[in-house]
Amino acid sequence: MRAWLEIEMDNLLFNIDKIRKKVENREIMAVVKANSYGFGAKETVRYLSEHGVKKFAVACLDEALELRELKLPVEILILGVIFLDEIDIADRNDIQITVGNWDQIEYIKKNNLKVGVHIKIDTGMGRLGFLPEEGERVVEYCLANNINIVGIYSHLSDADGFNRESDNYTETQIKKFQIFEKYKDRVKYIHILNSGGILRFNHELSGNLVRAGICMYGMIANYRVPELKRVFCVKTKILSIRTVEEDSFISYGRKYTLHKGETYATIGVGYADGIKKEFSNRSYVIIENEKCPIIGEICMDMCMVKIPDSIKDKVQIETEVIVVRDDIIEEINVEHKCSWDILTGIGRRVYRVYKENGKPYLITR
Ligand SMILES: *Cc1c(COP(=O)(O)O)cnc(C)c1O
């Protein structure tokens, strides 16, 4: 294999158990949108559903239908927009939908659909949904008109801001949402907490369900969560090694000069595998436990890394290289929140290697 993403499924489960303890009596919905953050939605859902997770969230109808192919007894919620001509399909496939406008409600009422609905409230994300006061009218209308409301929810926009202003904003969002607590006897799920909320704001009165995304993978924004375990690692191999005999430019655009006597390796991943171009001359990989800086522009299918003298004699063609891992993301990206962006960007030609107790049990693409 040229490049592969290793996923430690037992650690994923460990993390979910930790989250479960943290959120106490709230239920967990695992967010597996975007192919489960790049880790493979089908295998993730299959594995988690065997281990007690029964609620999943995706972004769109296609993702929900893909999961229904597994024929598992799980609840599935579409967090994103559902178009009117998709609502019947969701209904027929027992897929819950998010409702954020009146047209959807009228359509459901007119066609007498029994589809499970979660009303989306915008408490400050500024993306989709009804503002809180209108949201109350919507809930009342749905309850009065026999629309099958399963949930009411909102989304936090800055729960991982890690500063006073962000935290105040999050608390304001949670407070605004609290007017919906009064429906808890008539509506099954009231929910607002995402990963940042779960890890940092679950002391608040904030519903009876949480939506866990990136925290399942041991992270919050770009930070590792100390009490959670490492789940993922992208690996590749060394394709070539060379010690330069004179100062030499490396890669496209001559942006990096390697000096006489220095050693470098070409490795088997590039930006088409999801190794972002912004990492050029900025990130590093790990070989034989040493950090090796990425030098020069990252190419589509390969990139070059500097080999420190300390490991020069240990590396050879086909030596394994760690390219993306939680500690690398944490170290290089603290100023942008891009762990989601990196993980969901890992390319299609990177194999997914699912492991349990350190041993691979399934390899897919
Ligand atoms: C993506 C998403 C989540 C999960 O977010 P994380 O920060 O990864 O936990 C939860 N709720 C909604 C509405 C989302 O779109």
mmCIF file of C-alpha atoms and ligand atoms in Angstrom:
data_model
loop_
_atom_site.group_PDB
_atom_site.id
_atom_site.type_symbol
_atom_site.label_atom_id
_atom_site.label_comp_id
_atom_site.label_asym_id
_atom_site.label_seq_id
_atom_site.Cartn_x
_atom_site.Cartn_y
_atom_site.Cartn_z
ATOM 1 C CA MET A 1 0.000 0.000 0.000
ATOM 2 C CA ARG A 2 1.145 3.458 -0.906
ATOM 3 C CA ALA A 3 -0.911 5.399 1.651
ATOM 4 C CA TRP A 4 -3.402 4.379 4.294
ATOM 5 C CA LEU A 5 -5.433 5.749 7.177
ATOM 6 C CA GLU A 6 -5.378 3.573 10.277
ATOM 7 C CA ILE A 7 -8.445 3.785 12.495
ATOM 8 C CA GLU A 8 -8.335 2.263 15.977
ATOM 9 C CA MET A 9 -11.946 1.260 16.446
ATOM 10 C CA ASP A 10 -11.549 0.114 20.041
ATOM 11 C CA ASN A 11 -10.148 3.546 20.910
ATOM 12 C CA LEU A 12 -13.114 5.148 19.182
ATOM 13 C CA LEU A 13 -15.330 3.099 21.439
ATOM 14 C CA PHE A 14 -13.260 4.016 24.485
ATOM 15 C CA ASN A 15 -13.780 7.684 23.622
ATOM 16 C CA ILE A 16 -17.509 7.227 23.225
ATOM 17 C CA ASP A 17 -17.680 5.545 26.619
ATOM 18 C CA LYS A 18 -15.822 8.500 28.150
ATOM 19 C CA ILE A 19 -18.219 10.902 26.464
ATOM 20 C CA ARG A 20 -21.145 8.847 27.698
ATOM 21 C CA LYS A 21 -19.907 9.170 31.284
ATOM 22 C CA LYS A 22 -19.385 12.875 30.841
ATOM 23 C CA VAL A 23 -22.854 13.613 29.522
ATOM 24 C CA GLU A 24 -24.446 11.400 32.198
ATOM 25 C CA ASN A 25 -28.132 10.955 31.523
ATOM 26 C CA ARG A 26 -28.127 12.500 28.071
ATOM 27 C CA GLU A 27 -28.200 10.215 25.076
ATOM 28 C CA ILE A 28 -25.511 10.189 22.403
ATOM 29 C CA MET A 29 -25.984 10.774 18.720
ATOM 30 C CA ALA A 30 -22.810 10.044 16.743
ATOM 31 C CA VAL A 31 -22.283 12.526 13.922
ATOM 32 C CA VAL A 32 -21.035 10.566 10.914
ATOM 33 C CA LYS A 33 -21.528 13.111 8.136
ATOM 34 C CA ALA A 34 -18.987 13.474 5.319
ATOM 35 C CA ASN A 35 -18.228 9.765 5.349
ATOM 36 C CA SER A 36 -17.799 9.940 9.097
ATOM 37 C CA TYR A 37 -15.260 12.750 8.965
ATOM 38 C CA GLY A 38 -13.306 10.784 6.360
ATOM 39 C CA PHE A 39 -13.096 7.587 8.408
ATOM 40 C CA GLY A 40 -15.791 5.693 6.502
ATOM 41 C CA ALA A 41 -19.421 6.063 7.536
ATOM 42 C CA LYS A 42 -20.563 2.528 6.854
ATOM 43 C CA GLU A 43 -17.920 0.738 8.864
ATOM 44 C CA THR A 44 -18.116 3.314 11.651
ATOM 45 C CA VAL A 45 -21.878 2.914 11.966
ATOM 46 C CA ARG A 46 -21.722 -0.847 11.684
ATOM 47 C CA TYR A 47 -19.104 -1.036 14.434
ATOM 48 C CA LEU A 48 -20.671 1.518 16.763
ATOM 49 C CA SER A 49 -24.169 0.102 16.400
ATOM 50 C CA GLU A 50 -22.841 -3.280 17.497
ATOM 51 C CA HIS A 51 -21.507 -1.559 20.577
ATOM 52 C CA GLY A 52 -24.570 0.270 21.757
ATOM 53 C CA VAL A 53 -24.730 3.481 19.724
ATOM 54 C CA LYS A 54 -28.170 3.670 18.134
ATOM 55 C CA LYS A 55 -28.461 7.250 16.868
ATOM 56 C CA PHE A 56 -26.548 8.762 14.003
ATOM 57 C CA ALA A 57 -26.536 12.098 12.207
ATOM 58 C CA VAL A 58 -25.531 12.853 8.622
ATOM 59 C CA ALA A 59 -25.573 15.948 6.443
ATOM 60 C CA CYS A 60 -27.851 15.038 3.561
ATOM 61 C CA LEU A 61 -30.291 12.499 2.143
ATOM 62 C CA ASP A 62 -27.693 10.576 0.121
ATOM 63 C CA GLU A 63 -25.615 9.986 3.231
ATOM 64 C CA ALA A 64 -28.673 8.821 5.135
ATOM 65 C CA LEU A 65 -29.702 6.396 2.376
ATOM 66 C CA GLU A 66 -26.190 4.982 2.241
ATOM 67 C CA LEU A 67 -26.477 4.111 5.927
ATOM 68 C CA ARG A 68 -29.941 2.609 5.472
ATOM 69 C CA GLU A 69 -28.348 0.090 3.084
ATOM 70 C CA LEU A 70 -26.810 -1.466 6.196
ATOM 71 C CA LYS A 71 -30.333 -2.391 7.362
ATOM 72 C CA LEU A 72 -29.507 -1.683 11.004
ATOM 73 C CA PRO A 73 -32.033 -0.781 13.691
ATOM 74 C CA VAL A 74 -30.670 2.729 14.208
ATOM 75 C CA GLU A 75 -32.131 6.215 14.146
ATOM 76 C CA ILE A 76 -30.759 8.505 11.450
ATOM 77 C CA LEU A 77 -31.132 12.280 11.392
ATOM 78 C CA ILE A 78 -30.250 14.550 8.474
ATOM 79 C CA LEU A 79 -28.731 17.731 9.949
ATOM 80 C CA GLY A 80 -28.605 19.685 6.717
ATOM 81 C CA VAL A 81 -31.316 20.865 4.382
ATOM 82 C CA ILE A 82 -33.885 18.488 2.996
ATOM 83 C CA PHE A 83 -35.601 19.616 -0.208
ATOM 84 C CA LEU A 84 -39.337 19.210 -0.625
ATOM 85 C CA ASP A 85 -39.019 16.473 -3.235
ATOM 86 C CA GLU A 86 -36.776 14.502 -0.856
ATOM 87 C CA ILE A 87 -39.100 14.459 2.127
ATOM 88 C CA ASP A 88 -41.168 11.469 0.904
ATOM 89 C CA ILE A 89 -38.004 9.448 0.379
ATOM 90 C CA ALA A 90 -36.824 10.227 3.900
ATOM 91 C CA ASP A 91 -40.253 9.267 5.237
ATOM 92 C CA ARG A 92 -40.305 5.943 3.414
ATOM 93 C CA ASN A 93 -36.819 5.104 4.696
ATOM 94 C CA ASP A 94 -37.476 6.006 8.312
ATOM 95 C CA ILE A 95 -35.015 8.879 8.209
ATOM 96 C CA GLN A 96 -35.556 11.874 10.495
ATOM 97 C CA ILE A 97 -35.211 15.306 8.955
ATOM 98 C CA THR A 98 -34.328 18.805 10.079
ATOM 99 C CA VAL A 99 -36.994 21.405 9.429
ATOM 100 C CA GLY A 100 -35.928 25.019 9.173
ATOM 101 C CA ASN A 101 -38.628 26.723 7.101
ATOM 102 C CA TRP A 102 -42.438 26.926 6.794
ATOM 103 C CA ASP A 103 -42.564 25.464 3.278
ATOM 104 C CA GLN A 104 -41.325 22.165 4.651
ATOM 105 C CA ILE A 105 -43.925 22.185 7.400
ATOM 106 C CA GLU A 106 -46.770 22.958 5.004
ATOM 107 C CA TYR A 107 -45.582 20.244 2.647
ATOM 108 C CA ILE A 108 -45.531 17.644 5.438
ATOM 109 C CA LYS A 109 -48.967 18.735 6.639
ATOM 110 C CA LYS A 110 -50.549 18.825 3.184
ATOM 111 C CA ASN A 111 -49.274 15.349 2.318
ATOM 112 C CA ASN A 112 -50.041 13.976 5.736
ATOM 113 C CA LEU A 113 -46.505 12.591 6.149
ATOM 114 C CA LYS A 114 -45.443 10.926 9.353
ATOM 115 C CA VAL A 115 -41.734 11.651 8.862
ATOM 116 C CA GLY A 116 -39.885 12.363 12.126
ATOM 117 C CA VAL A 117 -39.000 16.034 12.319
ATOM 118 C CA HIS A 118 -36.415 17.964 14.316
ATOM 119 C CA ILE A 119 -37.117 21.700 14.432
ATOM 120 C CA LYS A 120 -33.933 23.712 13.925
ATOM 121 C CA ILE A 121 -33.475 26.843 16.010
ATOM 122 C CA ASP A 122 -30.877 29.484 15.224
ATOM 123 C CA THR A 123 -29.569 30.733 18.563
ATOM 124 C CA GLY A 124 -26.533 32.466 17.070
ATOM 125 C CA MET A 125 -24.867 30.268 14.480
ATOM 126 C CA GLY A 126 -26.442 32.318 11.695
ATOM 127 C CA ARG A 127 -26.800 29.417 9.319
ATOM 128 C CA LEU A 128 -30.172 27.637 9.219
ATOM 129 C CA GLY A 129 -33.351 27.509 11.237
ATOM 130 C CA PHE A 130 -35.950 29.633 12.978
ATOM 131 C CA LEU A 131 -35.079 32.352 15.447
ATOM 132 C CA PRO A 132 -36.111 31.287 18.975
ATOM 133 C CA GLU A 133 -39.436 33.190 19.232
ATOM 134 C CA GLU A 134 -40.591 32.025 15.840
ATOM 135 C CA GLY A 135 -39.314 28.572 16.699
ATOM 136 C CA GLU A 136 -41.765 28.439 19.601
ATOM 137 C CA ARG A 137 -44.649 29.247 17.237
ATOM 138 C CA VAL A 138 -43.409 26.535 14.866
ATOM 139 C CA VAL A 139 -43.307 23.944 17.645
ATOM 140 C CA GLU A 140 -46.809 24.890 18.815
ATOM 141 C CA TYR A 141 -48.104 24.717 15.246
ATOM 142 C CA CYS A 142 -46.557 21.292 14.670
ATOM 143 C CA LEU A 143 -47.906 19.926 17.952
ATOM 144 C CA ALA A 144 -51.366 21.252 17.095
ATOM 145 C CA ASN A 145 -51.295 19.823 13.572
ATOM 146 C CA ASN A 146 -50.139 16.298 14.259
ATOM 147 C CA ILE A 147 -46.730 16.744 12.726
ATOM 148 C CA ASN A 148 -44.390 14.134 14.163
ATOM 149 C CA ILE A 149 -41.891 16.290 16.088
ATOM 150 C CA VAL A 150 -39.098 14.060 17.390
ATOM 151 C CA GLY A 151 -36.670 16.812 18.289
ATOM 152 C CA ILE A 152 -35.876 20.476 18.729
ATOM 153 C CA TYR A 153 -32.265 21.514 18.371
ATOM 154 C CA SER A 154 -29.764 24.281 17.884
ATOM 155 C CA HIS A 155 -26.059 24.472 17.069
ATOM 156 C CA LEU A 156 -23.208 26.179 18.942
ATOM 157 C CA SER A 157 -20.878 28.286 16.822
ATOM 158 C CA ASP A 158 -17.998 28.953 19.206
ATOM 159 C CA ALA A 159 -17.970 26.305 21.922
ATOM 160 C CA ASP A 160 -14.284 25.637 21.259
ATOM 161 C CA GLY A 161 -13.167 29.255 21.219
ATOM 162 C CA PHE A 162 -11.294 28.835 24.517
ATOM 163 C CA ASN A 163 -11.626 32.452 25.584
ATOM 164 C CA ARG A 164 -13.948 34.467 27.771
ATOM 165 C CA GLU A 165 -15.897 36.139 24.960
ATOM 166 C CA SER A 166 -16.470 32.875 23.120
ATOM 167 C CA ASP A 167 -17.582 31.177 26.299
ATOM 168 C CA ASN A 168 -20.013 34.011 27.084
ATOM 169 C CA TYR A 169 -21.422 33.699 23.582
ATOM 170 C CA THR A 170 -21.900 29.963 24.002
ATOM 171 C CA GLU A 171 -23.647 30.469 27.311
ATOM 172 C CA THR A 172 -25.949 33.022 25.687
ATOM 173 C CA GLN A 173 -26.786 30.517 22.958
ATOM 174 C CA ILE A 174 -27.566 27.838 25.526
ATOM 175 C CA LYS A 175 -29.723 30.284 27.545
ATOM 176 C CA LYS A 176 -31.707 31.284 24.456
ATOM 177 C CA PHE A 177 -32.325 27.637 23.738
ATOM 178 C CA GLN A 178 -33.587 26.928 27.239
ATOM 179 C CA ILE A 179 -37.086 28.205 26.395
ATOM 180 C CA PHE A 180 -37.525 24.871 24.612
ATOM 181 C CA GLU A 181 -36.903 22.796 27.735
ATOM 182 C CA LYS A 182 -40.610 23.179 28.473
ATOM 183 C CA TYR A 183 -41.408 20.808 25.593
ATOM 184 C CA LYS A 184 -39.370 17.952 27.024
ATOM 185 C CA ASP A 185 -42.450 15.915 27.911
ATOM 186 C CA ARG A 186 -43.947 16.232 24.458
ATOM 187 C CA VAL A 187 -40.823 16.144 22.267
ATOM 188 C CA LYS A 188 -38.405 13.236 22.601
ATOM 189 C CA TYR A 189 -35.082 14.967 21.979
ATOM 190 C CA ILE A 190 -33.958 18.475 22.887
ATOM 191 C CA HIS A 191 -30.330 19.010 21.873
ATOM 192 C CA ILE A 192 -27.656 21.662 21.390
ATOM 193 C CA LEU A 193 -24.266 20.287 22.472
ATOM 194 C CA ASN A 194 -21.641 19.467 19.822
ATOM 195 C CA SER A 195 -18.100 18.331 20.715
ATOM 196 C CA GLY A 196 -17.068 21.669 22.170
ATOM 197 C CA GLY A 197 -20.325 21.809 24.101
ATOM 198 C CA ILE A 198 -19.978 18.248 25.393
ATOM 199 C CA LEU A 199 -16.454 18.763 26.626
ATOM 200 C CA ARG A 200 -16.827 22.277 28.001
ATOM 201 C CA PHE A 201 -20.491 23.176 28.619
ATOM 202 C CA ASN A 202 -22.283 20.046 29.616
ATOM 203 C CA HIS A 203 -22.844 21.449 33.129
ATOM 204 C CA GLU A 204 -25.513 23.704 31.615
ATOM 205 C CA LEU A 205 -29.172 22.812 31.409
ATOM 206 C CA SER A 206 -28.968 21.801 27.801
ATOM 207 C CA GLY A 207 -31.244 19.063 26.578
ATOM 208 C CA ASN A 208 -31.322 15.296 26.815
ATOM 209 C CA LEU A 209 -29.215 14.346 23.780
ATOM 210 C CA VAL A 210 -25.765 15.381 22.528
ATOM 211 C CA ARG A 211 -24.328 15.340 19.014
ATOM 212 C CA ALA A 212 -20.780 14.030 19.186
ATOM 213 C CA GLY A 213 -18.547 14.599 16.153
ATOM 214 C CA ILE A 214 -14.844 15.371 16.285
ATOM 215 C CA CYS A 215 -14.561 14.488 19.999
ATOM 216 C CA MET A 216 -15.144 10.811 19.161
ATOM 217 C CA TYR A 217 -11.799 11.027 17.405
ATOM 218 C CA GLY A 218 -10.090 12.368 20.506
ATOM 219 C CA MET A 219 -10.057 16.018 19.518
ATOM 220 C CA ILE A 220 -11.747 19.338 20.104
ATOM 221 C CA ALA A 221 -10.949 21.867 17.380
ATOM 222 C CA ASN A 222 -7.229 21.280 16.821
ATOM 223 C CA TYR A 223 -6.443 20.089 20.307
ATOM 224 C CA ARG A 224 -6.066 16.603 21.648
ATOM 225 C CA VAL A 225 -8.306 15.859 24.574
ATOM 226 C CA PRO A 226 -6.034 14.384 27.254
ATOM 227 C CA GLU A 227 -8.555 11.908 28.654
ATOM 228 C CA LEU A 228 -9.416 10.550 25.202
ATOM 229 C CA LYS A 229 -7.421 8.092 23.131
ATOM 230 C CA ARG A 230 -5.789 8.471 19.730
ATOM 231 C CA VAL A 231 -7.961 7.080 16.938
ATOM 232 C CA PHE A 232 -6.360 7.962 13.606
ATOM 233 C CA CYS A 233 -3.075 8.047 11.789
ATOM 234 C CA VAL A 234 -2.275 8.509 8.074
ATOM 235 C CA LYS A 235 0.784 6.610 6.930
ATOM 236 C CA THR A 236 2.817 6.217 3.782
ATOM 237 C CA LYS A 237 6.239 4.948 2.741
ATOM 238 C CA ILE A 238 9.553 6.401 1.647
ATOM 239 C CA LEU A 239 9.885 6.178 -2.144
ATOM 240 C CA SER A 240 13.433 7.482 -2.514
ATOM 241 C CA ILE A 241 16.289 8.865 -0.384
ATOM 242 C CA ARG A 242 19.115 11.075 -1.479
ATOM 243 C CA THR A 243 21.977 13.075 0.047
ATOM 244 C CA VAL A 244 22.643 16.148 -2.101
ATOM 245 C CA GLU A 245 26.144 16.774 -3.374
ATOM 246 C CA GLU A 246 25.574 20.481 -3.907
ATOM 247 C CA ASP A 247 22.950 23.078 -2.918
ATOM 248 C CA SER A 248 19.761 21.962 -4.671
ATOM 249 C CA PHE A 249 16.237 23.253 -5.196
ATOM 250 C CA ILE A 250 13.463 20.960 -4.064
ATOM 251 C CA SER A 251 10.075 20.650 -5.805
ATOM 252 C CA TYR A 252 7.945 22.962 -7.944
ATOM 253 C CA GLY A 253 8.736 26.640 -8.035
ATOM 254 C CA ARG A 254 12.223 26.253 -6.476
ATOM 255 C CA LYS A 255 10.869 27.396 -3.124
ATOM 256 C CA TYR A 256 13.246 25.426 -0.927
ATOM 257 C CA THR A 257 16.993 24.985 -1.142
ATOM 258 C CA LEU A 258 18.630 21.985 0.434
ATOM 259 C CA HIS A 259 22.303 22.426 1.296
ATOM 260 C CA LYS A 260 25.221 20.298 0.286
ATOM 261 C CA GLY A 261 25.453 17.155 2.379
ATOM 262 C CA GLU A 262 21.851 17.208 3.589
ATOM 263 C CA THR A 263 19.622 14.162 3.165
ATOM 264 C CA TYR A 264 15.972 14.096 2.131
ATOM 265 C CA ALA A 265 13.333 11.574 1.200
ATOM 266 C CA THR A 266 10.448 11.590 -1.251
ATOM 267 C CA ILE A 267 7.326 10.069 0.315
ATOM 268 C CA GLY A 268 4.141 8.659 -1.205
ATOM 269 C CA VAL A 269 1.440 11.207 -0.389
ATOM 270 C CA GLY A 270 0.524 14.550 -1.880
ATOM 271 C CA TYR A 271 -2.262 17.074 -1.854
ATOM 272 C CA ALA A 272 -4.581 14.760 -3.783
ATOM 273 C CA ASP A 273 -4.363 12.462 -0.763
ATOM 274 C CA GLY A 274 -5.414 15.338 1.466
ATOM 275 C CA ILE A 275 -2.001 16.572 2.555
ATOM 276 C CA LYS A 276 -2.919 20.235 2.276
ATOM 277 C CA LYS A 277 -0.792 22.527 0.120
ATOM 278 C CA GLU A 278 -0.655 24.937 3.054
ATOM 279 C CA PHE A 279 1.528 22.377 4.843
ATOM 280 C CA SER A 280 4.322 22.994 2.344
ATOM 281 C CA ASN A 281 7.410 24.203 4.224
ATOM 282 C CA ARG A 282 5.387 24.177 7.421
ATOM 283 C CA SER A 283 4.323 20.746 8.644
ATOM 284 C CA TYR A 284 6.390 17.706 9.425
ATOM 285 C CA VAL A 285 6.113 13.938 9.243
ATOM 286 C CA ILE A 286 7.384 11.354 11.717
ATOM 287 C CA ILE A 287 9.918 8.733 10.681
ATOM 288 C CA GLU A 288 11.588 6.438 13.217
ATOM 289 C CA ASN A 289 10.152 8.684 15.970
ATOM 290 C CA GLU A 290 11.876 11.779 14.579
ATOM 291 C CA LYS A 291 10.176 14.863 13.189
ATOM 292 C CA CYS A 292 11.106 15.426 9.554
ATOM 293 C CA PRO A 293 10.024 18.777 8.077
ATOM 294 C CA ILE A 294 8.149 18.835 4.781
ATOM 295 C CA ILE A 295 10.344 20.795 2.399
ATOM 296 C CA GLY A 296 9.290 22.571 -0.796
ATOM 297 C CA GLU A 297 5.844 22.573 -2.381
ATOM 298 C CA ILE A 298 3.718 19.509 -1.776
ATOM 299 C CA CYS A 299 3.012 17.834 -5.131
ATOM 300 C CA MET A 300 -0.214 16.102 -6.135
ATOM 301 C CA ASP A 301 0.968 12.575 -5.351
ATOM 302 C CA MET A 302 4.227 12.988 -3.434
ATOM 303 C CA CYS A 303 6.152 15.360 -1.233
ATOM 304 C CA MET A 304 9.675 15.708 0.087
ATOM 305 C CA VAL A 305 10.884 15.665 3.686
ATOM 306 C CA LYS A 306 14.219 16.426 5.277
ATOM 307 C CA ILE A 307 15.895 13.502 7.022
ATOM 308 C CA PRO A 308 17.775 14.544 10.167
ATOM 309 C CA ASP A 309 21.255 13.119 10.631
ATOM 310 C CA SER A 310 20.120 11.203 13.704
ATOM 311 C CA ILE A 311 18.051 8.745 11.635
ATOM 312 C CA LYS A 312 19.978 8.837 8.373
ATOM 313 C CA ASP A 313 21.312 5.339 8.858
ATOM 314 C CA LYS A 314 17.974 3.856 9.915
ATOM 315 C CA VAL A 315 15.795 4.796 6.955
ATOM 316 C CA GLN A 316 15.494 3.172 3.569
ATOM 317 C CA ILE A 317 13.068 2.855 0.679
ATOM 318 C CA GLU A 318 9.709 1.597 2.028
ATOM 319 C CA THR A 319 10.361 2.770 5.601
ATOM 320 C CA GLU A 320 7.006 3.764 7.136
ATOM 321 C CA VAL A 321 6.143 7.450 7.506
ATOM 322 C CA ILE A 322 3.476 8.996 9.759
ATOM 323 C CA VAL A 323 1.960 11.951 7.926
ATOM 324 C CA VAL A 324 -1.201 13.030 9.756
ATOM 325 C CA ARG A 325 -1.939 12.385 13.401
ATOM 326 C CA ASP A 326 -3.631 14.267 16.232
ATOM 327 C CA ASP A 327 -0.317 15.473 17.678
ATOM 328 C CA ILE A 328 0.847 16.794 14.300
ATOM 329 C CA ILE A 329 -2.456 18.615 13.730
ATOM 330 C CA GLU A 330 -2.231 20.079 17.211
ATOM 331 C CA GLU A 331 1.300 21.280 16.750
ATOM 332 C CA ILE A 332 1.075 22.857 13.316
ATOM 333 C CA ASN A 333 -2.445 24.255 13.133
ATOM 334 C CA VAL A 334 -3.204 25.900 16.408
ATOM 335 C CA GLU A 335 -4.113 29.175 14.790
ATOM 336 C CA HIS A 336 -6.697 27.824 12.349
ATOM 337 C CA LYS A 337 -9.328 25.358 13.379
ATOM 338 C CA CYS A 338 -8.808 22.907 10.603
ATOM 339 C CA SER A 339 -8.848 19.411 12.046
ATOM 340 C CA TRP A 340 -12.269 18.830 10.422
ATOM 341 C CA ASP A 341 -10.938 20.195 7.173
ATOM 342 C CA ILE A 342 -7.872 17.929 7.253
ATOM 343 C CA LEU A 343 -9.743 14.770 8.212
ATOM 344 C CA THR A 344 -12.594 15.146 5.745
ATOM 345 C CA GLY A 345 -10.056 15.972 3.042
ATOM 346 C CA ILE A 346 -8.156 12.695 3.234
ATOM 347 C CA GLY A 347 -8.347 11.388 -0.292
ATOM 348 C CA ARG A 348 -10.234 8.511 -1.798
ATOM 349 C CA ARG A 349 -7.142 6.604 -2.868
ATOM 350 C CA VAL A 350 -5.894 6.434 0.732
ATOM 351 C CA TYR A 351 -6.879 3.000 2.064
ATOM 352 C CA ARG A 352 -8.875 2.838 5.286
ATOM 353 C CA VAL A 353 -7.419 0.235 7.627
ATOM 354 C CA TYR A 354 -9.748 -0.582 10.536
ATOM 355 C CA LYS A 355 -8.002 -1.975 13.586
ATOM 356 C CA GLU A 356 -9.072 -3.562 16.812
ATOM 357 C CA ASN A 357 -6.579 -4.309 19.608
ATOM 358 C CA GLY A 358 -3.810 -3.107 17.329
ATOM 359 C CA LYS A 359 -4.636 -5.578 14.541
ATOM 360 C CA PRO A 360 -6.235 -4.728 11.193
ATOM 361 C CA TYR A 361 -9.556 -6.490 10.613
ATOM 362 C CA LEU A 362 -10.801 -4.693 7.488
ATOM 363 C CA ILE A 363 -9.175 -2.724 4.678
ATOM 364 C CA THR A 364 -11.344 -0.648 2.336
ATOM 365 C CA ARG A 365 -11.102 2.414 0.145
HETATM 366 C C1 LIG B 1 -21.166 18.798 12.276
HETATM 367 C C2 LIG B 1 -22.215 19.050 13.259
HETATM 368 C C3 LIG B 1 -22.083 18.567 14.562
HETATM 369 C C4 LIG B 1 -20.841 17.879 15.088
HETATM 370 O O1 LIG B 1 -19.849 18.862 15.320
HETATM 371 P P1 LIG B 1 -18.494 18.522 16.078
HETATM 372 O O2 LIG B 1 -17.930 19.849 16.434
HETATM 373 O O3 LIG B 1 -17.633 17.770 15.119
HETATM 374 O O4 LIG B 1 -18.849 17.713 17.269
HETATM 375 C C5 LIG B 1 -23.153 18.745 15.431
HETATM 376 N N1 LIG B 1 -24.261 19.396 15.024
HETATM 377 C C6 LIG B 1 -24.408 19.896 13.784
HETATM 378 C C7 LIG B 1 -25.659 20.601 13.417
HETATM 379 C C8 LIG B 1 -23.390 19.755 12.862
HETATM 380 O O5 LIG B 1 -23.530 20.265 11.646
#
